[in-house]
Amino acid sequence: MTALPSPAFWHSKRVVLTGHTGFKGSWLALWLKRLGAEVRGIALPPDTSPALFKLAGVADEVDSHFCDIRDPAVGTLIREFQPDIVLHLAAQPLVRAGYRQPLDTFSTNVMGTAHVLDALRGLDCVKVALVVTTDKVYLNREWPYPYREDDTLGGHDPYSASKAASEMVARCYRDAYLAQQGVALATARAGNVIGGGDWSADRLIPDAARAWDAGASLSIRSPNATRPWQHVLEPLAGYLVLAEHLWADASFSGAWNFGPASNDTATVRTVVDMARATLGHGDVIWGDNTDGPHEAGCLALETAKARQQLNLLPRWTLQEAVGRTMRWYRSLSEGADAKALCEADIRDYEAPA
């Protein structure tokens, strides 16, 4: 059976979670509280409306602080909490936003990561740190082979390049400072995540949910682009299980890929068709990849390392992930409670296979 986060481990652990106001951060905050952790969240206020952070009442579940991770005050917020574990998710997370705001993207993703990790120097209570980056840190050669953790880093666009640079920052802090003080530090590179509660711009499922809820057509730029799609709970489970291993054994430090099974990597068209099938409706305008700046056409992750060393296997197929996501949005529009919807998905994910 695939590994799952351990309530016995997380109970009473003091966890700093940056980016807790975002889509993945909100889901992770709810899961950590369910596991019994004491969580301090540090992030900017949510930048979408609606926002899962507000709808699910995440601020009521954690010790929430609004702070830019580029602000030196982030160090004070981390150190005074005396965390056992630091999970760094805060970032500028969008490719197209990176094109529009390259300097903000680089300063947030590179120097923001440096500010968070610098706060851990000399902080004796911390034992584990995890920096979340992206599958887009690799030098994309548009080949059909999945990228492995030891493949060359790169980045054509500012977002991808900034995340590759944050990998270098994490490696530097680990080797120059944190390893010698007993902090096990790893980086996590996850594929494209889907799930209820994401309202970010220029993301496939949120764009679909917005368009179809309004009775409009969904415009697709690159229907044949392939990505390693997965439900948001899949990489979050990976982060938590990896943190447990790091706590027990610092040799788990380093880079880790988290993604779907290789046969679940799919095109944008496939995911859209699955989403439409769940809802029973949805008009689409298919583009030809000529609209907008360059984005990778083919991207897949090799996850053998996580599978073999962490016993992590995807629990939900792509079809299950898309179906659950679209049903989440439909249930919310019909009046369901966002927090209850998230907790139901978490319970189902934790249930025996």
CSV table of C-alpha atoms in Angstrom, one decimal:
chain,number,residue,atom,x,y,z
A,1,MET,CA,0.0,0.0,0.0
A,2,THR,CA,1.3,3.5,-0.8
A,3,ALA,CA,2.6,5.6,2.0
A,4,LEU,CA,0.3,8.2,3.7
A,5,PRO,CA,1.1,11.0,6.2
A,6,SER,CA,1.2,9.7,9.8
A,7,PRO,CA,-1.0,11.4,12.4
A,8,ALA,CA,1.3,10.0,15.1
A,9,PHE,CA,4.2,11.8,13.6
A,10,TRP,CA,2.5,15.2,12.9
A,11,HIS,CA,0.6,15.4,16.2
A,12,SER,CA,1.9,18.5,18.1
A,13,LYS,CA,4.7,19.2,15.5
A,14,ARG,CA,5.3,22.9,15.2
A,15,VAL,CA,5.2,23.7,11.5
A,16,VAL,CA,5.9,26.9,9.7
A,17,LEU,CA,4.0,26.9,6.4
A,18,THR,CA,4.7,29.7,3.9
A,19,GLY,CA,2.2,30.3,1.2
A,20,HIS,CA,-0.7,29.2,3.3
A,21,THR,CA,-3.1,31.6,1.6
A,22,GLY,CA,-2.6,30.0,-1.8
A,23,PHE,CA,-4.4,27.1,-3.4
A,24,LYS,CA,-1.9,24.4,-2.4
A,25,GLY,CA,-1.1,26.1,0.8
A,26,SER,CA,-4.7,26.2,1.9
A,27,TRP,CA,-5.2,22.5,1.3
A,28,LEU,CA,-2.0,21.7,3.1
A,29,ALA,CA,-2.9,23.9,6.1
A,30,LEU,CA,-6.2,22.0,6.5
A,31,TRP,CA,-4.5,18.7,6.2
A,32,LEU,CA,-1.8,19.6,8.7
A,33,LYS,CA,-4.5,20.6,11.2
A,34,ARG,CA,-6.3,17.4,10.6
A,35,LEU,CA,-3.1,15.6,11.4
A,36,GLY,CA,-2.7,17.4,14.7
A,37,ALA,CA,0.1,19.8,13.8
A,38,GLU,CA,0.5,23.3,15.3
A,39,VAL,CA,0.8,25.6,12.2
A,40,ARG,CA,2.0,29.1,11.7
A,41,GLY,CA,1.2,30.4,8.2
A,42,ILE,CA,3.2,33.2,6.6
A,43,ALA,CA,2.1,34.6,3.2
A,44,LEU,CA,0.7,37.6,1.4
A,45,PRO,CA,-3.1,38.0,1.5
A,46,PRO,CA,-4.9,35.8,-1.1
A,47,ASP,CA,-4.7,37.3,-4.5
A,48,THR,CA,-7.8,35.8,-6.1
A,49,SER,CA,-11.5,36.3,-5.5
A,50,PRO,CA,-13.0,34.0,-4.5
A,51,ALA,CA,-10.1,32.4,-2.5
A,52,LEU,CA,-10.0,29.0,-0.9
A,53,PHE,CA,-8.2,30.5,2.1
A,54,LYS,CA,-11.3,32.6,2.9
A,55,LEU,CA,-14.0,30.2,1.8
A,56,ALA,CA,-12.5,27.3,3.9
A,57,GLY,CA,-11.7,29.5,6.9
A,58,VAL,CA,-8.0,28.6,6.9
A,59,ALA,CA,-7.2,31.6,9.1
A,60,ASP,CA,-9.3,30.0,11.8
A,61,GLU,CA,-7.2,26.8,11.6
A,62,VAL,CA,-3.7,28.2,11.8
A,63,ASP,CA,-1.7,31.0,13.4
A,64,SER,CA,-1.9,33.2,10.3
A,65,HIS,CA,0.4,36.1,9.4
A,66,PHE,CA,0.4,38.3,6.3
A,67,CYS,CA,4.0,39.0,5.4
A,68,ASP,CA,5.9,39.3,2.1
A,69,ILE,CA,8.6,36.6,2.2
A,70,ARG,CA,11.1,39.2,0.8
A,71,ASP,CA,10.6,41.2,4.0
A,72,PRO,CA,13.2,40.6,6.7
A,73,ALA,CA,10.3,40.4,9.1
A,74,VAL,CA,9.7,36.9,7.8
A,75,GLY,CA,12.8,35.8,9.8
A,76,THR,CA,11.3,37.1,13.0
A,77,LEU,CA,8.0,35.4,12.4
A,78,ILE,CA,9.8,32.1,11.8
A,79,ARG,CA,12.3,32.3,14.7
A,80,GLU,CA,9.8,33.3,17.4
A,81,PHE,CA,7.6,30.4,16.5
A,82,GLN,CA,10.4,27.9,17.2
A,83,PRO,CA,9.3,25.5,14.5
A,84,ASP,CA,10.3,21.8,14.2
A,85,ILE,CA,9.6,21.8,10.5
A,86,VAL,CA,9.5,24.5,7.8
A,87,LEU,CA,7.5,23.9,4.6
A,88,HIS,CA,8.2,26.7,2.1
A,89,LEU,CA,5.5,27.0,-0.6
A,90,ALA,CA,5.2,30.8,-0.9
A,91,ALA,CA,6.0,31.9,-4.5
A,92,GLN,CA,4.9,33.7,-7.6
A,93,PRO,CA,3.5,30.5,-9.2
A,94,LEU,CA,2.4,31.4,-12.7
A,95,VAL,CA,4.2,31.2,-16.0
A,96,ARG,CA,2.4,34.0,-17.8
A,97,ALA,CA,2.5,36.3,-14.8
A,98,GLY,CA,6.3,35.7,-14.8
A,99,TYR,CA,6.4,37.1,-18.4
A,100,ARG,CA,4.5,40.2,-17.3
A,101,GLN,CA,6.4,40.7,-14.1
A,102,PRO,CA,9.9,39.2,-14.3
A,103,LEU,CA,11.6,41.2,-11.6
A,104,ASP,CA,8.9,40.5,-9.1
A,105,THR,CA,9.0,36.8,-10.0
A,106,PHE,CA,12.7,36.6,-9.6
A,107,SER,CA,12.8,38.6,-6.3
A,108,THR,CA,9.9,36.5,-4.8
A,109,ASN,CA,11.1,33.1,-5.9
A,110,VAL,CA,14.8,33.5,-5.5
A,111,MET,CA,15.4,36.1,-2.7
A,112,GLY,CA,12.2,35.1,-0.9
A,113,THR,CA,13.5,31.6,-0.6
A,114,ALA,CA,16.8,33.0,0.6
A,115,HIS,CA,15.1,35.0,3.3
A,116,VAL,CA,13.1,32.0,4.5
A,117,LEU,CA,16.2,29.7,4.6
A,118,ASP,CA,18.4,32.4,6.2
A,119,ALA,CA,16.0,32.6,9.1
A,120,LEU,CA,16.9,28.9,9.9
A,121,ARG,CA,20.6,29.6,10.3
A,122,GLY,CA,21.5,29.0,14.0
A,123,LEU,CA,17.9,28.1,14.8
A,124,ASP,CA,18.4,24.9,16.9
A,125,CYS,CA,14.8,23.8,17.0
A,126,VAL,CA,14.4,23.2,13.3
A,127,LYS,CA,15.1,19.7,12.1
A,128,VAL,CA,13.5,19.6,8.6
A,129,ALA,CA,13.0,22.1,5.8
A,130,LEU,CA,11.3,21.5,2.5
A,131,VAL,CA,11.4,23.9,-0.4
A,132,VAL,CA,8.7,23.4,-3.0
A,133,THR,CA,9.7,24.3,-6.6
A,134,THR,CA,8.1,22.9,-9.8
A,135,ASP,CA,8.4,20.4,-12.6
A,136,LYS,CA,9.4,23.3,-14.8
A,137,VAL,CA,12.9,23.7,-13.2
A,138,TYR,CA,14.4,21.3,-15.9
A,139,LEU,CA,16.1,22.5,-19.1
A,140,ASN,CA,13.2,21.5,-21.3
A,141,ARG,CA,14.4,19.7,-24.4
A,142,GLU,CA,10.9,18.9,-25.7
A,143,TRP,CA,11.8,15.2,-25.7
A,144,PRO,CA,9.4,12.4,-24.8
A,145,TYR,CA,11.4,11.1,-21.9
A,146,PRO,CA,10.5,12.0,-18.3
A,147,TYR,CA,12.9,14.3,-16.4
A,148,ARG,CA,14.9,12.8,-13.5
A,149,GLU,CA,16.1,14.6,-10.4
A,150,ASP,CA,19.7,14.7,-11.7
A,151,ASP,CA,18.8,16.2,-15.1
A,152,THR,CA,20.0,19.6,-16.0
A,153,LEU,CA,18.2,22.6,-14.5
A,154,GLY,CA,17.1,25.5,-16.8
A,155,GLY,CA,14.2,27.7,-17.6
A,156,HIS,CA,13.2,29.5,-20.8
A,157,ASP,CA,10.7,31.8,-19.0
A,158,PRO,CA,11.2,33.9,-15.9
A,159,TYR,CA,9.0,31.7,-13.7
A,160,SER,CA,10.8,28.5,-14.7
A,161,ALA,CA,14.2,30.1,-14.4
A,162,SER,CA,13.4,31.6,-11.0
A,163,LYS,CA,12.4,28.3,-9.7
A,164,ALA,CA,15.5,26.6,-11.0
A,165,ALA,CA,17.5,29.4,-9.3
A,166,SER,CA,15.7,28.8,-6.0
A,167,GLU,CA,16.8,25.1,-6.3
A,168,MET,CA,20.4,26.5,-6.3
A,169,VAL,CA,19.7,28.7,-3.3
A,170,ALA,CA,18.3,25.7,-1.4
A,171,ARG,CA,21.3,23.6,-2.2
A,172,CYS,CA,23.7,26.4,-1.2
A,173,TYR,CA,22.0,26.9,2.2
A,174,ARG,CA,21.9,23.1,2.8
A,175,ASP,CA,25.6,22.6,2.0
A,176,ALA,CA,27.0,25.8,3.5
A,177,TYR,CA,24.9,26.1,6.6
A,178,LEU,CA,22.0,23.9,7.4
A,179,ALA,CA,23.4,20.4,7.1
A,180,GLN,CA,26.1,21.1,9.6
A,181,GLN,CA,23.6,22.3,12.2
A,182,GLY,CA,21.5,19.2,11.8
A,183,VAL,CA,18.7,20.5,9.4
A,184,ALA,CA,17.7,18.0,6.7
A,185,LEU,CA,16.7,20.1,3.6
A,186,ALA,CA,15.0,18.8,0.5
A,187,THR,CA,13.4,20.3,-2.6
A,188,ALA,CA,10.2,19.0,-4.1
A,189,ARG,CA,9.3,19.3,-7.8
A,190,ALA,CA,5.7,18.6,-8.5
A,191,GLY,CA,3.7,18.3,-11.7
A,192,ASN,CA,0.6,20.3,-12.6
A,193,VAL,CA,-1.9,20.1,-9.8
A,194,ILE,CA,-5.7,20.3,-10.0
A,195,GLY,CA,-8.3,20.3,-7.4
A,196,GLY,CA,-11.2,22.3,-6.0
A,197,GLY,CA,-10.6,25.8,-4.8
A,198,ASP,CA,-8.1,27.1,-7.4
A,199,TRP,CA,-9.2,30.4,-9.0
A,200,SER,CA,-5.8,31.4,-10.4
A,201,ALA,CA,-5.7,33.1,-13.8
A,202,ASP,CA,-4.2,31.2,-16.8
A,203,ARG,CA,-4.7,27.7,-15.3
A,204,LEU,CA,-6.7,25.1,-17.2
A,205,ILE,CA,-9.2,23.8,-14.7
A,206,PRO,CA,-9.9,27.2,-13.0
A,207,ASP,CA,-10.4,28.8,-16.5
A,208,ALA,CA,-12.8,26.0,-17.4
A,209,ALA,CA,-14.8,26.3,-14.2
A,210,ARG,CA,-15.1,30.0,-14.6
A,211,ALA,CA,-16.1,29.9,-18.2
A,212,TRP,CA,-18.6,27.1,-18.0
A,213,ASP,CA,-20.2,28.4,-14.8
A,214,ALA,CA,-20.8,31.6,-16.7
A,215,GLY,CA,-22.2,29.8,-19.8
A,216,ALA,CA,-19.2,31.0,-21.8
A,217,SER,CA,-16.7,29.1,-24.0
A,218,LEU,CA,-13.3,28.0,-22.8
A,219,SER,CA,-10.5,29.2,-25.0
A,220,ILE,CA,-7.5,26.7,-25.2
A,221,ARG,CA,-4.2,28.0,-26.5
A,222,SER,CA,-2.3,24.7,-26.7
A,223,PRO,CA,-4.5,21.7,-26.8
A,224,ASN,CA,-1.7,19.2,-27.6
A,225,ALA,CA,0.6,20.3,-24.8
A,226,THR,CA,1.3,17.4,-22.4
A,227,ARG,CA,1.7,17.8,-18.6
A,228,PRO,CA,2.0,15.5,-15.6
A,229,TRP,CA,-1.4,16.3,-14.1
A,230,GLN,CA,-2.3,15.2,-10.6
A,231,HIS,CA,-4.8,16.0,-7.8
A,232,VAL,CA,-3.4,18.5,-5.4
A,233,LEU,CA,-3.5,15.9,-2.5
A,234,GLU,CA,-1.0,13.7,-4.4
A,235,PRO,CA,2.1,16.0,-4.1
A,236,LEU,CA,0.9,17.3,-0.7
A,237,ALA,CA,1.0,13.7,0.6
A,238,GLY,CA,4.5,13.5,-0.9
A,239,TYR,CA,5.7,16.6,0.9
A,240,LEU,CA,4.5,15.3,4.2
A,241,VAL,CA,5.8,11.7,3.8
A,242,LEU,CA,9.2,13.1,2.6
A,243,ALA,CA,9.3,15.4,5.7
A,244,GLU,CA,8.8,12.3,7.9
A,245,HIS,CA,11.7,10.5,6.3
A,246,LEU,CA,13.9,13.6,6.5
A,247,TRP,CA,13.2,13.8,10.3
A,248,ALA,CA,14.4,10.2,10.7
A,249,ASP,CA,17.3,10.3,8.2
A,250,ALA,CA,19.1,13.3,6.7
A,251,SER,CA,20.2,11.2,3.8
A,252,PHE,CA,16.8,11.8,2.2
A,253,SER,CA,18.0,15.4,1.6
A,254,GLY,CA,18.1,16.5,-2.0
A,255,ALA,CA,15.7,16.9,-4.9
A,256,TRP,CA,12.5,14.8,-5.4
A,257,ASN,CA,10.0,14.6,-8.2
A,258,PHE,CA,6.3,14.1,-7.4
A,259,GLY,CA,4.0,13.3,-10.2
A,260,PRO,CA,1.5,10.9,-11.7
A,261,ALA,CA,2.1,7.5,-13.1
A,262,SER,CA,3.9,7.8,-16.5
A,263,ASN,CA,0.8,6.5,-18.3
A,264,ASP,CA,-1.3,9.3,-16.8
A,265,THR,CA,0.7,12.2,-18.4
A,266,ALA,CA,-1.9,13.7,-20.8
A,267,THR,CA,-2.6,16.4,-23.2
A,268,VAL,CA,-4.6,19.5,-22.4
A,269,ARG,CA,-7.3,18.3,-24.8
A,270,THR,CA,-7.6,15.0,-22.9
A,271,VAL,CA,-8.1,16.8,-19.5
A,272,VAL,CA,-10.6,19.2,-21.0
A,273,ASP,CA,-12.6,16.4,-22.5
A,274,MET,CA,-12.6,14.6,-19.1
A,275,ALA,CA,-13.8,17.8,-17.4
A,276,ARG,CA,-16.6,18.2,-19.9
A,277,ALA,CA,-17.6,14.6,-19.5
A,278,THR,CA,-18.0,15.1,-15.7
A,279,LEU,CA,-20.2,18.2,-16.0
A,280,GLY,CA,-22.1,17.0,-19.1
A,281,HIS,CA,-21.5,20.3,-20.9
A,282,GLY,CA,-18.9,22.9,-21.8
A,283,ASP,CA,-18.1,24.7,-25.0
A,284,VAL,CA,-14.4,25.0,-26.1
A,285,ILE,CA,-12.6,27.1,-28.6
A,286,TRP,CA,-9.4,25.2,-29.6
A,287,GLY,CA,-6.3,27.3,-30.4
A,288,ASP,CA,-3.2,26.4,-32.4
A,289,ASN,CA,-0.4,27.4,-29.9
A,290,THR,CA,0.2,30.7,-31.6
A,291,ASP,CA,-1.5,32.9,-28.9
A,292,GLY,CA,0.8,34.1,-26.2
A,293,PRO,CA,4.4,33.6,-25.1
A,294,HIS,CA,6.4,30.4,-25.2
A,295,GLU,CA,5.5,27.6,-22.9
A,296,ALA,CA,6.8,24.0,-22.8
A,297,GLY,CA,5.0,21.7,-25.2
A,298,CYS,CA,6.1,18.3,-23.6
A,299,LEU,CA,6.8,17.8,-20.0
A,300,ALA,CA,6.8,14.6,-17.9
A,301,LEU,CA,8.5,13.6,-14.6
A,302,GLU,CA,10.3,10.4,-13.6
A,303,THR,CA,9.0,9.5,-10.1
A,304,ALA,CA,10.9,6.2,-9.6
A,305,LYS,CA,12.9,7.7,-6.7
A,306,ALA,CA,9.8,8.6,-4.7
A,307,ARG,CA,8.1,5.3,-5.6
A,308,GLN,CA,11.1,3.2,-4.6
A,309,GLN,CA,12.5,5.1,-1.6
A,310,LEU,CA,9.3,6.7,-0.1
A,311,ASN,CA,6.8,4.0,-1.2
A,312,LEU,CA,4.7,6.8,-2.8
A,313,LEU,CA,2.3,5.7,-5.6
A,314,PRO,CA,-0.5,7.8,-7.0
A,315,ARG,CA,-3.8,6.9,-5.3
A,316,TRP,CA,-6.1,8.5,-7.8
A,317,THR,CA,-6.0,8.2,-11.6
A,318,LEU,CA,-6.2,11.3,-13.8
A,319,GLN,CA,-9.8,10.6,-14.6
A,320,GLU,CA,-10.6,10.4,-10.8
A,321,ALA,CA,-8.7,13.6,-10.1
A,322,VAL,CA,-10.5,15.5,-12.9
A,323,GLY,CA,-13.8,14.1,-11.9
A,324,ARG,CA,-13.4,15.0,-8.2
A,325,THR,CA,-12.2,18.5,-9.1
A,326,MET,CA,-15.1,19.3,-11.3
A,327,ARG,CA,-17.6,17.9,-8.8
A,328,TRP,CA,-16.0,20.1,-6.1
A,329,TYR,CA,-16.6,23.2,-8.1
A,330,ARG,CA,-20.2,22.1,-9.0
A,331,SER,CA,-21.0,21.3,-5.4
A,332,LEU,CA,-19.6,24.7,-4.2
A,333,SER,CA,-21.8,26.5,-6.8
A,334,GLU,CA,-24.8,24.5,-5.5
A,335,GLY,CA,-24.2,25.8,-1.9
A,336,ALA,CA,-21.8,23.3,-0.3
A,337,ASP,CA,-19.3,24.4,2.2
A,338,ALA,CA,-15.7,24.7,0.9
A,339,LYS,CA,-14.0,23.4,4.0
A,340,ALA,CA,-16.3,20.4,4.2
A,341,LEU,CA,-15.6,19.6,0.5
A,342,CYS,CA,-11.9,19.7,1.2
A,343,GLU,CA,-12.1,17.6,4.3
A,344,ALA,CA,-14.3,15.0,2.4
A,345,ASP,CA,-11.6,14.7,-0.3
A,346,ILE,CA,-8.9,14.4,2.3
A,347,ARG,CA,-10.8,11.6,4.1
A,348,ASP,CA,-11.3,9.8,0.9
A,349,TYR,CA,-7.7,10.1,0.0
A,350,GLU,CA,-6.7,8.7,3.4
A,351,ALA,CA,-9.1,5.8,3.2
A,352,PRO,CA,-7.7,2.3,2.5
A,353,ALA,CA,-7.3,1.7,-1.2
